Coordinates of C-alpha atoms in Angstrom, one line a residue:
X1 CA 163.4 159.6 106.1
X2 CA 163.4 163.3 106.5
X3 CA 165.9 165.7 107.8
X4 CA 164.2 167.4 110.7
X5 CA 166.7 170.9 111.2
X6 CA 168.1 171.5 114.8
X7 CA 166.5 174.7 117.0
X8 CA 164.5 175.5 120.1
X9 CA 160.8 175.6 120.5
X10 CA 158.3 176.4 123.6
X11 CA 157.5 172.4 124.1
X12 CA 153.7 171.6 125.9
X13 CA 150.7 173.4 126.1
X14 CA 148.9 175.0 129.2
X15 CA 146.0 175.6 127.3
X16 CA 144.2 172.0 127.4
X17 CA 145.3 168.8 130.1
X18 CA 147.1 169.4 133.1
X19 CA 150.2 166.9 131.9
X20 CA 151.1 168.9 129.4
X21 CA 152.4 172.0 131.1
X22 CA 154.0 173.7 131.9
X23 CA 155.5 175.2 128.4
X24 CA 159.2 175.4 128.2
X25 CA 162.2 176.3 125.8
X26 CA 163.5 173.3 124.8
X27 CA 166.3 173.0 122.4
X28 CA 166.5 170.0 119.8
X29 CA 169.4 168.9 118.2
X30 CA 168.9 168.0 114.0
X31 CA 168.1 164.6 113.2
X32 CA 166.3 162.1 110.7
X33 CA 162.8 160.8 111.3
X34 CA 161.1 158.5 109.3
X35 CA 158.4 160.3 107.1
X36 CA 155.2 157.7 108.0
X37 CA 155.1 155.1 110.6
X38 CA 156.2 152.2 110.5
X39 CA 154.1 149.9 108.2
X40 CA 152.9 146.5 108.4
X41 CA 154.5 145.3 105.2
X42 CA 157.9 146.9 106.6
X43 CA 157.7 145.2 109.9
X44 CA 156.4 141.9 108.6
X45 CA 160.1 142.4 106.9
X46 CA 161.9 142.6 109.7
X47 CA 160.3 139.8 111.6
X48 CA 161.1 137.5 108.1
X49 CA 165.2 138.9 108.5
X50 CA 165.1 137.9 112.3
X51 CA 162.4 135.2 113.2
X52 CA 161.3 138.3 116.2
X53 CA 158.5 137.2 118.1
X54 CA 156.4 140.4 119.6
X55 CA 155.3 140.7 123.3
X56 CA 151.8 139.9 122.0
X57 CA 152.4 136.4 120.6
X58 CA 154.2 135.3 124.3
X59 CA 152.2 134.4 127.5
X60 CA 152.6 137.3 129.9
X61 CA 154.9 137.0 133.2
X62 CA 152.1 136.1 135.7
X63 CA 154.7 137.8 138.3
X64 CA 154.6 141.0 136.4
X65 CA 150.2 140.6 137.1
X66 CA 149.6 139.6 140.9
X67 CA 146.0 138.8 140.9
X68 CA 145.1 138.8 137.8
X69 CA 142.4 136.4 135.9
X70 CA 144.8 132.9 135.1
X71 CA 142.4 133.0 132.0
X72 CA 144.1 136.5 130.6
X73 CA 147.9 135.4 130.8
X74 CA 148.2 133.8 127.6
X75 CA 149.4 135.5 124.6
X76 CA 147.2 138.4 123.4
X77 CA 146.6 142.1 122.9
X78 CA 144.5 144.9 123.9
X79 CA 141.4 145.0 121.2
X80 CA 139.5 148.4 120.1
X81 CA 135.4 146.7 120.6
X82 CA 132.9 149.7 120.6
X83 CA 130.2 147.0 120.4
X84 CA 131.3 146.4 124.4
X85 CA 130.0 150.1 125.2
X86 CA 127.2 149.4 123.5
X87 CA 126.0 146.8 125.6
X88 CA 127.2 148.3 129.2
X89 CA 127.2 152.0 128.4
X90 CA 130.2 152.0 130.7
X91 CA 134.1 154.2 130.0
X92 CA 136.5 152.0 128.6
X93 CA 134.1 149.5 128.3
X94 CA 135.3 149.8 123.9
X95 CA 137.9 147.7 124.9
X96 CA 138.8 144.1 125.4
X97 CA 141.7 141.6 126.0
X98 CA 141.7 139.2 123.3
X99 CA 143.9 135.8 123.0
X100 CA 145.5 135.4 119.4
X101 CA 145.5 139.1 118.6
X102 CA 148.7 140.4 117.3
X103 CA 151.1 142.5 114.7
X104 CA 149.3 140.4 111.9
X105 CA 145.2 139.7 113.6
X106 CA 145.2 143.2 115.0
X107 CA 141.8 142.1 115.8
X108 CA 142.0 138.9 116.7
X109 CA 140.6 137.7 113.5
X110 CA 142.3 136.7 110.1
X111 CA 146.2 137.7 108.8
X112 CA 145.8 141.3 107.6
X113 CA 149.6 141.9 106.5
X114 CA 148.6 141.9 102.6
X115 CA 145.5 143.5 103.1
X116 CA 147.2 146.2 105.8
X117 CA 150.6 146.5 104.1
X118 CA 150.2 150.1 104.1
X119 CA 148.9 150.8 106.8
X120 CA 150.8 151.4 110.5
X121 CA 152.0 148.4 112.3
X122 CA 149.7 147.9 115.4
X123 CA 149.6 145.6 118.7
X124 CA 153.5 146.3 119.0
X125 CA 154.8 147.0 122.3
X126 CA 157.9 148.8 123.5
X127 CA 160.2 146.0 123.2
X128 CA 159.0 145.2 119.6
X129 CA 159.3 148.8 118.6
X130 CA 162.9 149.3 119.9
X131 CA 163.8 145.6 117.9
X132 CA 162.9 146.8 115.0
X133 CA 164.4 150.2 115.4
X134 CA 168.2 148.7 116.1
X135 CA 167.6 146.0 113.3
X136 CA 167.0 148.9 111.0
X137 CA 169.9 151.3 112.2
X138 CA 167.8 153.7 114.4
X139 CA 166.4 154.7 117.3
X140 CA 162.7 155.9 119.0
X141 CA 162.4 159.4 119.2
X142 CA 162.4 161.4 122.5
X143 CA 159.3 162.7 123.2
X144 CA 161.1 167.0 122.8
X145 CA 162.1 165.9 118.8
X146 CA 158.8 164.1 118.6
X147 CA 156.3 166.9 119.3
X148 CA 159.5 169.5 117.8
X149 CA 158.9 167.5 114.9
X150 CA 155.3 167.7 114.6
X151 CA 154.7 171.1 115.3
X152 CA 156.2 171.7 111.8
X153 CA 157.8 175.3 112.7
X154 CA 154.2 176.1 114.1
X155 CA 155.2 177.1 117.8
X156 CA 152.3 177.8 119.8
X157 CA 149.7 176.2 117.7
X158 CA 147.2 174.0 118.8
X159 CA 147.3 171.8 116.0
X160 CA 150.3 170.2 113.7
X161 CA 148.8 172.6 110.9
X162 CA 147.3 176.1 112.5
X163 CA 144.7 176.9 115.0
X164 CA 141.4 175.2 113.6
X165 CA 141.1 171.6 113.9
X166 CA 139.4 171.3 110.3
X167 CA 140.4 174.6 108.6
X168 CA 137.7 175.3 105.8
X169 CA 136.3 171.9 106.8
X170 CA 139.5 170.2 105.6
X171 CA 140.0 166.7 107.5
X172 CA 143.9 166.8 108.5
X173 CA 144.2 163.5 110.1
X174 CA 142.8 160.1 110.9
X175 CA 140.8 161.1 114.0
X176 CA 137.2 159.8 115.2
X177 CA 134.4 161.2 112.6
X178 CA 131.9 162.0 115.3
X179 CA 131.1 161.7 119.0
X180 CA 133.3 158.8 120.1
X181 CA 132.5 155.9 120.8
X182 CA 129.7 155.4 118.2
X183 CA 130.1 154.0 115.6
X184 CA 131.5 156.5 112.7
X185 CA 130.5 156.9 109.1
X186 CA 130.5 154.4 106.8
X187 CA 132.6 154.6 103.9
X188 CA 136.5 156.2 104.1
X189 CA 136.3 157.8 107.7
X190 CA 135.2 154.8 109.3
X191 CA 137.3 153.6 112.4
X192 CA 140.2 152.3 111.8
X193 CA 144.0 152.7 110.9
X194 CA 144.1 154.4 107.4
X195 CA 146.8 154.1 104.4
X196 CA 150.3 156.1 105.7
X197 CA 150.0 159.5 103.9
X198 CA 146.5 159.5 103.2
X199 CA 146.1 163.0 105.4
X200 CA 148.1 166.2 104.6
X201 CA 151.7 166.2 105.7
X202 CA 153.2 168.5 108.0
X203 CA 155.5 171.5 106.7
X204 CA 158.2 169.2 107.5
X205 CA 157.0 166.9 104.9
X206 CA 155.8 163.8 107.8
X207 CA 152.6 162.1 107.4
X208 CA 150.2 161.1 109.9
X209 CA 152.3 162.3 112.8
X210 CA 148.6 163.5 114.6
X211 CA 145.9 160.7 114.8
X212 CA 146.0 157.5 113.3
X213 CA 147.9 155.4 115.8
X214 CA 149.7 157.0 118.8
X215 CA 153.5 156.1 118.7
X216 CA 155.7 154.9 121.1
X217 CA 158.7 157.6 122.1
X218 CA 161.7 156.6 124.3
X219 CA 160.9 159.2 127.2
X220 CA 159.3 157.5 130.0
X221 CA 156.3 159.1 131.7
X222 CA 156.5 162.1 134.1
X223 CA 153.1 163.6 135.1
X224 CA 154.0 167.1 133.9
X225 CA 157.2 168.7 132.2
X226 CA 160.4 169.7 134.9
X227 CA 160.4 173.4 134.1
X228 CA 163.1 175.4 132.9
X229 CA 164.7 178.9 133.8
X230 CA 163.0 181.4 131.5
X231 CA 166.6 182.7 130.6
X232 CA 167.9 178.9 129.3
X233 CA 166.3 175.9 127.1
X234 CA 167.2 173.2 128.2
X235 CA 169.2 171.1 125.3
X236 CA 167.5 167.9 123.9
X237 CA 165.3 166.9 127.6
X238 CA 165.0 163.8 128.1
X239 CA 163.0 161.8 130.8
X240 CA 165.2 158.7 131.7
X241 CA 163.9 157.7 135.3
X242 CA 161.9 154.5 134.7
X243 CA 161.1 154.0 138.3
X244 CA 159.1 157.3 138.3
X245 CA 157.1 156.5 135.7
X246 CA 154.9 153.7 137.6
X247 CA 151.2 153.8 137.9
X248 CA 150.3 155.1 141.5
X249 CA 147.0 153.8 140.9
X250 CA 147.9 150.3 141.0
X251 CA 151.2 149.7 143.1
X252 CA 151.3 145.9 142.5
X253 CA 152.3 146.4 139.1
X254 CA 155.9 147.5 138.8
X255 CA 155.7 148.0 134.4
X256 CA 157.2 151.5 133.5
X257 CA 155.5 153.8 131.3
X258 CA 156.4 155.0 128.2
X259 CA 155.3 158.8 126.8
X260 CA 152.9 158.2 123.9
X261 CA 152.3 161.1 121.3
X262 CA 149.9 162.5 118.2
X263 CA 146.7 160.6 119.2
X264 CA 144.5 158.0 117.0
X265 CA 141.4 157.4 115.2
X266 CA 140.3 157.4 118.7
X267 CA 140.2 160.5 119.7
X268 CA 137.8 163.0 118.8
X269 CA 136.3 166.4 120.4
X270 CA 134.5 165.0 123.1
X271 CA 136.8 162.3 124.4
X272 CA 140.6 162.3 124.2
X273 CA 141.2 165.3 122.3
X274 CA 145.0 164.6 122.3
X275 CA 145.4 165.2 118.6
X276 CA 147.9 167.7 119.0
X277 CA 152.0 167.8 118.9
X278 CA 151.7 169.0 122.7
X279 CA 149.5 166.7 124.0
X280 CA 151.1 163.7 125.7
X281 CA 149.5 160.0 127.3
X282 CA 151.2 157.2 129.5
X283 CA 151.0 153.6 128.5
X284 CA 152.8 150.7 129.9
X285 CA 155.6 149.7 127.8
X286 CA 154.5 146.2 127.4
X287 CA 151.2 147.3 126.5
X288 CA 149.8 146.2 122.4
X289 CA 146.7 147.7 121.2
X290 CA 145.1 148.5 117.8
X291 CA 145.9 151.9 117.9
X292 CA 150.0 152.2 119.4
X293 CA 152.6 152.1 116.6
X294 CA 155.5 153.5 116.3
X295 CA 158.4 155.3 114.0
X296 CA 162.2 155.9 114.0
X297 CA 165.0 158.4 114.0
X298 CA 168.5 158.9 113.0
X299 CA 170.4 161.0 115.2
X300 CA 173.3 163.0 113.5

């Protein structure tokens, strides 16, 4: 882990999507953060210590889904398929439910945990993330010592590292080489989840905090930040009102929403351009998909 110091920083952005204003001071206490994400040879551990079963590998609540297809509730995950846009030219069309997929067959397909070991953990819900964070002693961040955290001392930045998204044509992270959704380059900036730390770190020495997978924080979703006095930061915010966090899009389905942060190899200038510590995204806590991890903290 590494130790993240204490201070106050002006948290969002009301430069680029609505959500993320408006700026405030918000004060952070010091803590401990894990330097990569979680990996899947690390939470393959923890699943050997404690027999855990993820929200993937269970049949979902049918009560928790009025009206849904009979033929989706069985156990599953959310699967990354540009293929499917392909074929309908349609948004969201890349991706699909698919039975079987989990922590270890991100995609559905064959056990990736030696071949992945290094790489984040994916198809890990909410409940999964916060199993393995009391097994190992700690916690999911809030989403104020998240983005404090990846912002790296650089207040009012756009990016974790400066202004430019590639400075000098410099790849920083694991984001979409490309206009998304076609298919990327062959070769190392393909699609996909990458190695932890195969991108520069941050100032505060933590890898892959912007693209690769989002992660899961403990703040659940508000559709823009409460605003503060100017004269006062408001010390360590936190947004703890699961109720206000439903979908008002789809009232029948009463699952809270968690605040994800740092974007994924999904994202990339012309769709999702959320690879930035201020940029923020809602997701259903019991949601898995092939590109939601997760890491931890220790608070002093």
């Amino acid at each position: 882990m590494v130790r993240i110091p204490g201070g106050n920083f002006a948290m969002g952005s009301d430069r680029h999507y609505p959500e993320e204003g408006p700026v405030r001071r918000v004060a952070v206490a010091g803590f401990w953060m894990d330097r990569a994400p979680v990996t899947v040879a690390a939470f393959a551990g923890f699943v050997a210590a404690t027999g855990h079963v993820t929200v993937a590998e269970r049949p979902p609540d049918p009560l928790l889904y009025p009206g849904a297809d009979p033929a989706l509730l069985r156990a599953g995950a959310i699967v990354f398929r540009p293929e499917g846009f392909a074929a309908s030219r349609a948004p969201g069309s890349w991706w699909s439910y698919v039975p079987g997929a989990s922590w270890r067959r991100p995609e559905g397909l064959g056990d990736v945990v030696a071949e992945r070991a290094d790489h984040p953990v994916t198809q890990v819900a909410v409940a999964d993330a916060e199993a393995y964070a009391a097994w190992a002693g700690k916690a999911l961040p809030g989403e104020a010592e998240w983005e404090f955290a990846a912002r790296g001392g650089h207040e009012g930045s756009d990016y974790a590292w400066g202004d430019a998204l590639e400075p000098d044509g410099r790849r920083m992270a694991n984001t979409w080489p490309g206009p998304f959704p076609h298919r990327g380059e062959a070769g190392p900036h393909r699609y996909g989840t990458s190695p932890v730390g195969a991108f520069p770190a941050n100032p505060f020495g933590l890898a892959d905090m912007i693209g690769n997978v989002w992660e899961w924080t403990a703040d659940y979703w508000s559709p823009h930040h409460a605003a503060t006095p100017g004269c006062c930061a408001a010390a360590n915010a936190r947004a703890t009102d699961p109720s206000a966090s439903f979908d008002p899009s789809q009232p029948g389905i009463r699952i809270p929403r968690r605040v994800l942060k740092g974007g994924s190899y999904l994202c990339a200038p012309n769709y999702c351009r959320r690879y930035r510590p201020a940029a923020r995204h809602p997701e259903m806590e019991d949601s898995a998909t092939t590109n939601i991890g997760f890491r931890c903290v220790v608070r002093a």
